[in-house]
Amino acid sequence: MNDYRLPNLKEAARRQRDPEHIARDLFTMPEEYRTLGEGKRYYILTHGCQANERDSETMAGMLEGMGYQKASSYAESDLILVNTCAVRQNAEEKVYGELGAFLEYKRKKPEMLIGMCGCMAQEERSVQDVLKKYPQVDLIFGTHNLHRLPALLAETMKTGKKVVEIYSREGEVVEDLPSHRNSRHKAWVNIMYGCDKFCTYCIVPYTRGKERSRRIGDILAELKELKAQNYREICLLGQNVNAYGLDLGHAHGFAQLLQAASEVGFERIRFMTPHPHNFDQECIDVLAAHENLMPYIHLPVQSGSDRILKKMNRSYSREEYLDLFDRIREKIPQASFSTDIIVGFPNETDEDFADTLSLYDHCQFDSAFTFIYSPRGGTPAARMEDLTPREVKEERLQILNEKVGYYAHERNAAFLNREVIVLCDGSSKKKKEIFAGYTPENKLVNFKGENIHAGDLVKVRITETHSYSLNGEAVEIISPFPYNISE
Ligand code: SAH
Ligand code: SF4
Ligand code: F3S
């Protein structure tokens, strides 16, 4: 018998009423762990959304606290962690492909450790599959016990046995975890964890647990620290950011947080992802009032059909979405918009799909992430009858994507010959004189220039527009990244 602690989706679906508590001393790094990774290298493969990106930074921080160093490829690492996403079947298949490939490496280097974490680790079925088919995986842990990584790793190193520990109920909001951020000028900041929306197609409320907001004081302290480190752009993260604070009893918590964040002094503040249902007028007003709150709104609609929105449990109607959209566009006319759309939800009809297309024509989004519905075991939609053939769904996706491309091209064309401010992310790997970065509206710009560094704010003249990027030439560096001056 093993003593694995396995996930349970039914338990994960339950929501407790207890007031949340914050754990400030849950993470420990005893002296004996600090040297376990010395002389060893780690590699983290990250799938999925920004929640996972941020978690990977936290794991990197913990591993470096154990003496590990980052490897430049997984072939030369001593520890591989696969941070997984369960949102669609194809995300899961990628992970299975990778685990299969690691088998090869582990044959050559048996002392190499392989760990799996993230949202797939919260699913019963995936964990059972991995245990059965990928015996080379040494460590499995979930999204609620990230802070346990050093202890779990130490255990598998000491015993040579597989360690599996997953909590199906979220615990505390764990503060004061170390982290190694991937960028020196842009930072992700979690403001809340989990999701209570339970859209019928979505696995996230099961894999990430209930909505838990961080205390505003903790978020602001993190922001001030990032400001002191010269970060220029921050992105406030949550599955449902404008529900921020509701669990703490603050009615307009997100608008208040945006207001407070804007006063910290960053050049750019973004947020991901708002839900149309909780997007209140206070939030629109704050966004419109501050120049450092970026005019880019990702507002997932999922479908333009009332019938499907209801079956998805999205808690807004087509009309409510359009009303919100129009109010934001009116108040912030320079804003760009993107959305998420699922086609082929169970029994979506041609008429439902036509409603999605007409909504798209109204909003004329700058871009969109479009998906074919993927049934997720354990969710209500996976139990719904679905008679729509796969070919029809694929055809709908293609029709929708043509529309997405058309408006993306149109909206970008308006930038031709304009001067925009780009926050430079670095130069192209192939051509050192070509740089890339984003405008406030989140437009990707590839531009020519000289003596430009990651983190510089650069005025760029747009010379060419495409559907998914703009090309341009640097006019001047508006503000160099402070790091280049001081070091
Ligand atoms: N919390 C965010 C996004 C979560 S997942 C929100 O609600 O907007 C990101 C996107 O993946 C979703 O917006 C949805 O469009 C898509 N998605 C989620 N579950 C899916 C499924 N089962 N099949 C296809 N797409 C899905
Ligand atoms: Fe999933 Fe809906 Fe929550 Fe977004 S709001 S994470 S789509 S359940
Ligand atoms: Fe995927 Fe989990 Fe994010 S399922 S989209 S990694 S919250």
Coordinates of N, CA and C in Angstrom, one line a residue, residues 26-40 61-68 146-158 165:
L26 N 3.2 29.5 6.9 CA 3.0 28.1 6.4 C 4.2 27.6 5.7
F27 N 4.9 28.5 5.0 CA 6.0 28.1 4.2 C 7.3 28.1 5.1
T28 N 7.9 27.0 5.1 CA 9.2 27.0 5.9 C 10.3 26.4 5.0
M29 N 11.5 26.8 5.2 CA 12.6 26.2 4.5 C 13.7 25.8 5.5
P30 N 13.5 24.7 6.2 CA 14.5 24.3 7.2 C 15.9 24.2 6.7
E31 N 16.8 24.4 7.6 CA 18.3 24.5 7.2 C 18.6 23.3 6.3
E32 N 18.1 22.1 6.6 CA 18.6 20.9 5.9 C 18.1 20.8 4.5
Y33 N 17.1 21.6 4.1 CA 16.6 21.7 2.7 C 17.5 22.6 1.9
R34 N 18.1 23.5 2.5 CA 18.8 24.6 1.8 C 19.9 24.2 0.9
T35 N 20.4 23.0 1.1 CA 21.6 22.6 0.3 C 21.2 21.4 -0.6
L36 N 20.0 20.9 -0.5 CA 19.6 19.7 -1.2 C 19.7 19.8 -2.7
G37 N 19.6 21.0 -3.2 CA 19.7 21.2 -4.7 C 21.1 21.7 -5.1
E38 N 22.0 21.8 -4.2 CA 23.3 22.3 -4.6 C 24.0 21.5 -5.8
G39 N 24.5 22.2 -6.8 CA 25.1 21.5 -7.9 C 24.1 20.9 -8.9
K40 N 22.8 21.2 -8.6 CA 21.7 20.6 -9.5 C 21.0 21.7 -10.2
G61 N 11.4 30.2 -7.2 CA 12.0 30.8 -6.0 C 12.3 29.8 -4.9
M62 N 11.3 28.9 -4.7 CA 11.5 27.9 -3.7 C 12.7 26.9 -4.0
L63 N 12.8 26.6 -5.3 CA 13.9 25.7 -5.7 C 15.2 26.3 -5.6
E64 N 15.3 27.6 -5.9 CA 16.6 28.3 -5.8 C 16.9 28.5 -4.3
G65 N 15.9 28.6 -3.4 CA 16.2 28.6 -2.0 C 16.7 27.2 -1.5
M66 N 16.5 26.2 -2.3 CA 17.1 24.9 -2.0 C 18.5 24.7 -2.6
G67 N 18.9 25.7 -3.3 CA 20.3 25.6 -3.9 C 20.3 25.2 -5.4
Y68 N 19.1 24.9 -5.9 CA 19.0 24.6 -7.4 C 19.3 25.8 -8.2
L146 N 1.3 24.2 -3.2 CA 2.5 24.7 -3.8 C 3.6 24.9 -2.8
H147 N 3.2 25.5 -1.7 CA 4.2 25.8 -0.6 C 4.9 24.6 0.0
R148 N 4.3 23.4 -0.3 CA 4.9 22.1 0.2 C 6.0 21.6 -0.7
L149 N 6.3 22.2 -1.8 CA 7.3 21.7 -2.8 C 8.6 21.3 -2.1
P150 N 9.2 22.2 -1.3 CA 10.5 21.7 -0.8 C 10.4 20.5 0.1
A151 N 9.3 20.4 0.9 CA 9.2 19.3 1.8 C 8.9 18.0 1.0
L152 N 8.1 18.1 0.0 CA 7.8 16.9 -0.8 C 9.0 16.4 -1.6
L153 N 9.7 17.4 -2.1 CA 10.9 17.1 -2.9 C 11.9 16.4 -2.0
A154 N 12.1 17.0 -0.8 CA 13.0 16.4 0.2 C 12.6 14.9 0.5
E155 N 11.3 14.7 0.6 CA 10.9 13.4 1.0 C 11.2 12.4 -0.1
T156 N 10.9 12.7 -1.4 CA 11.2 11.8 -2.5 C 12.7 11.6 -2.6
M157 N 13.5 12.6 -2.3 CA 15.0 12.5 -2.4 C 15.4 11.5 -1.3
K158 N 14.9 11.7 -0.1 CA 15.3 10.9 1.0 C 14.9 9.4 0.9
E165 N 0.8 14.2 -3.3 CA 0.0 14.9 -2.2 C -0.8 15.9 -2.9

